[in-house]
XYZ file of N, CA and C in Angstrom:
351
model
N 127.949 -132.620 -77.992
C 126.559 -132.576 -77.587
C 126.154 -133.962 -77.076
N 125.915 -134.022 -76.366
C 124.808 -135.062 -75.200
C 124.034 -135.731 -76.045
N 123.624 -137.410 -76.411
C 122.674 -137.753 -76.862
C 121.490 -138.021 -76.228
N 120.336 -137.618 -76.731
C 118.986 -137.298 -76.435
C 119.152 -139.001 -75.600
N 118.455 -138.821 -74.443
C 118.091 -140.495 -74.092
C 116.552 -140.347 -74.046
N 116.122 -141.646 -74.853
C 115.098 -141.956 -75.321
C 113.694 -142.440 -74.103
N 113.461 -142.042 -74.399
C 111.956 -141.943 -73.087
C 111.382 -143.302 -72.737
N 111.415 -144.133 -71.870
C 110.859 -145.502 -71.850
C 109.254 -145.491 -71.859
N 108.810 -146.505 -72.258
C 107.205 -146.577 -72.171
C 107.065 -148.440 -71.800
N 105.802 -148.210 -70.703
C 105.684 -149.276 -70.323
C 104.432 -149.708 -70.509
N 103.777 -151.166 -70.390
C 102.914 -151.291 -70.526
C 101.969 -151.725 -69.074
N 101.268 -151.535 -68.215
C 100.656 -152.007 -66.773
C 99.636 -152.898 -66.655
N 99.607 -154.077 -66.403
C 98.186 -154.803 -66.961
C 97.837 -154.722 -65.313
N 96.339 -154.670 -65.717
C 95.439 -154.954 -64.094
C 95.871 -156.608 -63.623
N 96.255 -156.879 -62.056
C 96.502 -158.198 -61.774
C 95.137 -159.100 -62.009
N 93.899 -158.210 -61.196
C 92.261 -158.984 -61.515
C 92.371 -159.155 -62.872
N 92.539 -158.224 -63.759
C 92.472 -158.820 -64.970
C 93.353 -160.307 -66.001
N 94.734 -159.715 -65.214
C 95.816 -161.299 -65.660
C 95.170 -162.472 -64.697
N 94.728 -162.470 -63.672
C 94.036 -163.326 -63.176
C 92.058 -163.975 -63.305
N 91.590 -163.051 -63.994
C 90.191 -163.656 -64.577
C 90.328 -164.850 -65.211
N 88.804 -165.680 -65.753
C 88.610 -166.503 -66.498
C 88.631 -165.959 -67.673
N 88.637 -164.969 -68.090
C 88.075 -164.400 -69.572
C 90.540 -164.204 -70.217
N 91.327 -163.754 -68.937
C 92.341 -163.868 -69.638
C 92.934 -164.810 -69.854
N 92.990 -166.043 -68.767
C 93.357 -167.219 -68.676
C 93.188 -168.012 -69.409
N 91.777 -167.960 -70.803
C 91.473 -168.617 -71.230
C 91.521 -168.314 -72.567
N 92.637 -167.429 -72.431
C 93.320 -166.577 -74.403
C 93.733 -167.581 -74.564
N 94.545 -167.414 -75.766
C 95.496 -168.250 -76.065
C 96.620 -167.404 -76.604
N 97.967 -168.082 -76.432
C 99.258 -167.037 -76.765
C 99.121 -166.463 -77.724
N 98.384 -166.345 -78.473
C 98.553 -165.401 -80.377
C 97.585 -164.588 -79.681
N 96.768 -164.393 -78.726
C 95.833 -163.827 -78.393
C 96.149 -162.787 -76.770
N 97.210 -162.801 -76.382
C 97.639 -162.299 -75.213
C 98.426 -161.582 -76.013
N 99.568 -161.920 -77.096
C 100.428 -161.414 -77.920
C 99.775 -160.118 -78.330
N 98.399 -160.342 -79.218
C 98.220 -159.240 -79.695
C 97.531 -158.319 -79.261
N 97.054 -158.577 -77.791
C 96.591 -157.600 -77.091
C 97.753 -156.927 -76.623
N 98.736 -157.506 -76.417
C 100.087 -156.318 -75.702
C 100.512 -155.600 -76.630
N 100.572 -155.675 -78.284
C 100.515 -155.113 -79.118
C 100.250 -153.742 -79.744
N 98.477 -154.341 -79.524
C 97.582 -153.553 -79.415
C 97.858 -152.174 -78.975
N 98.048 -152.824 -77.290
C 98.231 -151.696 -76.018
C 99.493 -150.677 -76.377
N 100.390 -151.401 -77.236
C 101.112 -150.075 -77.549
C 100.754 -148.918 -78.405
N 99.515 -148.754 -79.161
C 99.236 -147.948 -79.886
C 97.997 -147.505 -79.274
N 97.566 -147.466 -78.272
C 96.702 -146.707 -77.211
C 96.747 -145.347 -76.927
N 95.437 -144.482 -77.351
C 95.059 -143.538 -77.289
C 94.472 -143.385 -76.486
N 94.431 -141.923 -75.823
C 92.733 -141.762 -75.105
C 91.655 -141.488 -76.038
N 91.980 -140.701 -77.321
C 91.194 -139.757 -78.119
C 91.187 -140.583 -79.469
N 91.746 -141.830 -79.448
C 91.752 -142.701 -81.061
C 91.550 -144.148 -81.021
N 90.832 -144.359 -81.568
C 90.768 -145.749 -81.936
C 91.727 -146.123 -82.347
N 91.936 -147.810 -81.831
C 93.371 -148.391 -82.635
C 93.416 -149.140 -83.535
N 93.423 -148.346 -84.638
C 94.003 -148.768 -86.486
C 94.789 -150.104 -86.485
N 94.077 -151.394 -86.345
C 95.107 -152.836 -86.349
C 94.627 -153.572 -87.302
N 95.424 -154.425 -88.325
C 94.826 -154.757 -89.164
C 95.371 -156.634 -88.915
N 94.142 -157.291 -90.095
C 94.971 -158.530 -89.723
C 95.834 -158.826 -90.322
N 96.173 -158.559 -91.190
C 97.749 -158.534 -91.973
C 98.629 -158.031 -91.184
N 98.869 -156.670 -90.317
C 99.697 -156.496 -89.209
C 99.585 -157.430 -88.539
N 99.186 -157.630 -87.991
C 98.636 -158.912 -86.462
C 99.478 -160.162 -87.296
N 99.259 -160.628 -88.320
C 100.102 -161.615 -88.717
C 101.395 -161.591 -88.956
N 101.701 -160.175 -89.415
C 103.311 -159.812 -89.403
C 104.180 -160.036 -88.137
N 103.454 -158.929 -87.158
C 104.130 -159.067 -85.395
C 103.874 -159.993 -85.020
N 102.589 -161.456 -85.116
C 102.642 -162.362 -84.002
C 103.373 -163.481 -84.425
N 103.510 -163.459 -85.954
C 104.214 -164.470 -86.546
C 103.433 -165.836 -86.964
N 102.553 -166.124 -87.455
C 101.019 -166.502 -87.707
C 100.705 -166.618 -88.889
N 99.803 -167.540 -89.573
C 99.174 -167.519 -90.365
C 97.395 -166.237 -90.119
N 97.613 -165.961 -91.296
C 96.616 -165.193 -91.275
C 94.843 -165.505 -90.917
N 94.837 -166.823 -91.044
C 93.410 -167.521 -89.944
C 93.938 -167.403 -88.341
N 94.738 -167.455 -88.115
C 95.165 -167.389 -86.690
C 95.351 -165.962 -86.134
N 95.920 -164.865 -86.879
C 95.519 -163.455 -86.253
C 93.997 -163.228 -86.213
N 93.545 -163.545 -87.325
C 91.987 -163.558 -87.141
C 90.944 -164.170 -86.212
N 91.448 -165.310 -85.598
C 91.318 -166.050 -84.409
C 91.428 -165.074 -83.562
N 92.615 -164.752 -82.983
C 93.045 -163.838 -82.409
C 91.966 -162.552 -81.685
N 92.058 -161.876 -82.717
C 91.175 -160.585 -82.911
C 89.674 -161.201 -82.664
N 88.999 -162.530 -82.492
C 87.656 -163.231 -82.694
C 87.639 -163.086 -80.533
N 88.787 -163.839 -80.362
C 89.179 -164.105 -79.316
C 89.056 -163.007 -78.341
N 89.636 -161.941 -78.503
C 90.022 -161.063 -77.850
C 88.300 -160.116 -77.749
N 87.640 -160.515 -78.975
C 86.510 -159.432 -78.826
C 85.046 -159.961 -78.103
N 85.400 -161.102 -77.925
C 84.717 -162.479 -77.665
C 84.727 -162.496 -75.614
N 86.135 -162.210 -76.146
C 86.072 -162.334 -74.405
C 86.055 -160.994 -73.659
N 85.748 -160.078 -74.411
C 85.959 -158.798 -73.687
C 86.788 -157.701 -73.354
N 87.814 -157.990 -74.455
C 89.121 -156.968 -74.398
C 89.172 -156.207 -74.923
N 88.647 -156.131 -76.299
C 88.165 -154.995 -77.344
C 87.022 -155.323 -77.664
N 86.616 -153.817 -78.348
C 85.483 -153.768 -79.410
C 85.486 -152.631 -80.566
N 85.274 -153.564 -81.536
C 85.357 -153.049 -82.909
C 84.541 -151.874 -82.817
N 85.030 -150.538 -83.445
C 84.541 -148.801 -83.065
C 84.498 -148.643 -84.709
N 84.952 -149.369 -85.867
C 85.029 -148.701 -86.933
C 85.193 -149.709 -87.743
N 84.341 -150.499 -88.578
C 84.530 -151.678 -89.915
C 86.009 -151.280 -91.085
N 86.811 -152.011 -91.114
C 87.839 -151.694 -92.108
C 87.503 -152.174 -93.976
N 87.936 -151.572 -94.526
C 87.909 -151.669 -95.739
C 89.015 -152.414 -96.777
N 89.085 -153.317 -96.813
C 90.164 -154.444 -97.608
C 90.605 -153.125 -98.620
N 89.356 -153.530 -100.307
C 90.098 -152.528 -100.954
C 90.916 -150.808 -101.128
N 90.045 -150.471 -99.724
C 90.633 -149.392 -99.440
C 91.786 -149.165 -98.823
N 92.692 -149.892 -98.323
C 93.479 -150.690 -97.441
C 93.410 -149.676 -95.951
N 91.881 -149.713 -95.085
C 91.780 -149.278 -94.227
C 91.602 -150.471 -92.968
N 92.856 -149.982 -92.261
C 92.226 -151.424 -91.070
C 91.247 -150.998 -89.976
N 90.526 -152.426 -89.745
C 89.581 -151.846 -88.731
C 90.369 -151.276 -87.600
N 88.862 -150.388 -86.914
C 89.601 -149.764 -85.545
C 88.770 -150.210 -84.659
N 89.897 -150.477 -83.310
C 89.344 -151.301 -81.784
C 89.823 -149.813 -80.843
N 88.795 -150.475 -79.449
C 89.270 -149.860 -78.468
C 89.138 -150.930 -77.566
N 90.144 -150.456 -76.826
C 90.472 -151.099 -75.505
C 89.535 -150.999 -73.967
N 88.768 -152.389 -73.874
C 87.721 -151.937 -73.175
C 88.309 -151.803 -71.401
N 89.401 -151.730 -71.488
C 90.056 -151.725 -70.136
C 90.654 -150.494 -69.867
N 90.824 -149.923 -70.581
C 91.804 -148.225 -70.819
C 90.241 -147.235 -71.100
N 91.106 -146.709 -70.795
C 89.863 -145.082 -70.829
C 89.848 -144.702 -72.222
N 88.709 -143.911 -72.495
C 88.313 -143.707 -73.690
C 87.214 -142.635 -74.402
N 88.127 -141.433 -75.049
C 87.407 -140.517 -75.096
C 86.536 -139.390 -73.461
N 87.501 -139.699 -72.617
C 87.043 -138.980 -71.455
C 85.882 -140.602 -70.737
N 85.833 -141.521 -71.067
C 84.964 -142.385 -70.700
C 85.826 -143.382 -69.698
N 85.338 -143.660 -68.692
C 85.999 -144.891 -68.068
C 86.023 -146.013 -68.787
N 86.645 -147.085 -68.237
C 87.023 -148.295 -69.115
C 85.525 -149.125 -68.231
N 85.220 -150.122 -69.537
C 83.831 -150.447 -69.519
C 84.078 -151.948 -68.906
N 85.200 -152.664 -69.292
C 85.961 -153.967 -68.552
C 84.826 -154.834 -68.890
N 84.690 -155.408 -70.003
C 83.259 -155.897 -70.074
C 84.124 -157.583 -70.179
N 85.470 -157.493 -70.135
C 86.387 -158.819 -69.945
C 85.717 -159.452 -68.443
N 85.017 -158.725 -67.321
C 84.941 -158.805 -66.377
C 83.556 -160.126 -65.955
N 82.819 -159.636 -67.314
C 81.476 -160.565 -67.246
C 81.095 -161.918 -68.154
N 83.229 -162.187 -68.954
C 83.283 -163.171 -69.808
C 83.150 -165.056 -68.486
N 82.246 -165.757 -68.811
C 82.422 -167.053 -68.451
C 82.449 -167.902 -69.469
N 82.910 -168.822 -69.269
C 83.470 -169.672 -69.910
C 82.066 -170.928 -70.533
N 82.451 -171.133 -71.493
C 80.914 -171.930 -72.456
C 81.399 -173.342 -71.537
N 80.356 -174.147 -71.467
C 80.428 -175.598 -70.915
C 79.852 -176.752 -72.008
């Protein structure tokens, strides 16, 4: 019998978007965990990320995924859809304001980030 070959999945970033002020001005723990992120992308779900994950995959102290996640919501890439619960061990949930959502277009609100002076 033939082994199953495994289905590739890719990830597509908008070029306007790798080229804005709002991406340019991540920082690598913060580009990291948006590509992350993007792998657990739904149309119909919020994405369950916690900062204890985020510190596992980016390789980080745990003030620095949290940075991260400050970063990313700051400049317009996500937004928090659901508060997480420590003792419950529920992680918060984001959506991706660049990907579609729930039948909704993407809101790209990365689009209207400028930079503080």
């Amino acid at each position: 019998m033939a082994a199953k070959l495994k289905k590739k999945a890719y990830i597509a970033q908008d070029v306007d978007m790798i080229r804005s002020a709002a991406y340019q001005d991540l920082s690598g723990n913060a580009v990291k965990l948006l590509i992350l992120m993007q792998t657990h992308w739904r149309m119909y779900e919020p994405i369950a990320y916690s900062i204890s994950e985020a510190q596992k995959r980016i390789g980080c102290c745990r003030g620095k995924a949290h940075e991260a996640f400050r970063e990313l919501e700051s400049h317009g890439f996500i937004k928090l859809m659901l508060e997480g619960h420590f003792s419950k061990q529920l992680a918060r949930k984001w959506r991706l304001t660049f990907r579609e959502f729930n039948d909704h277009k993407s809101t790209d609100e990365w689009r209207n980030w400028q930079p503080q002076n």
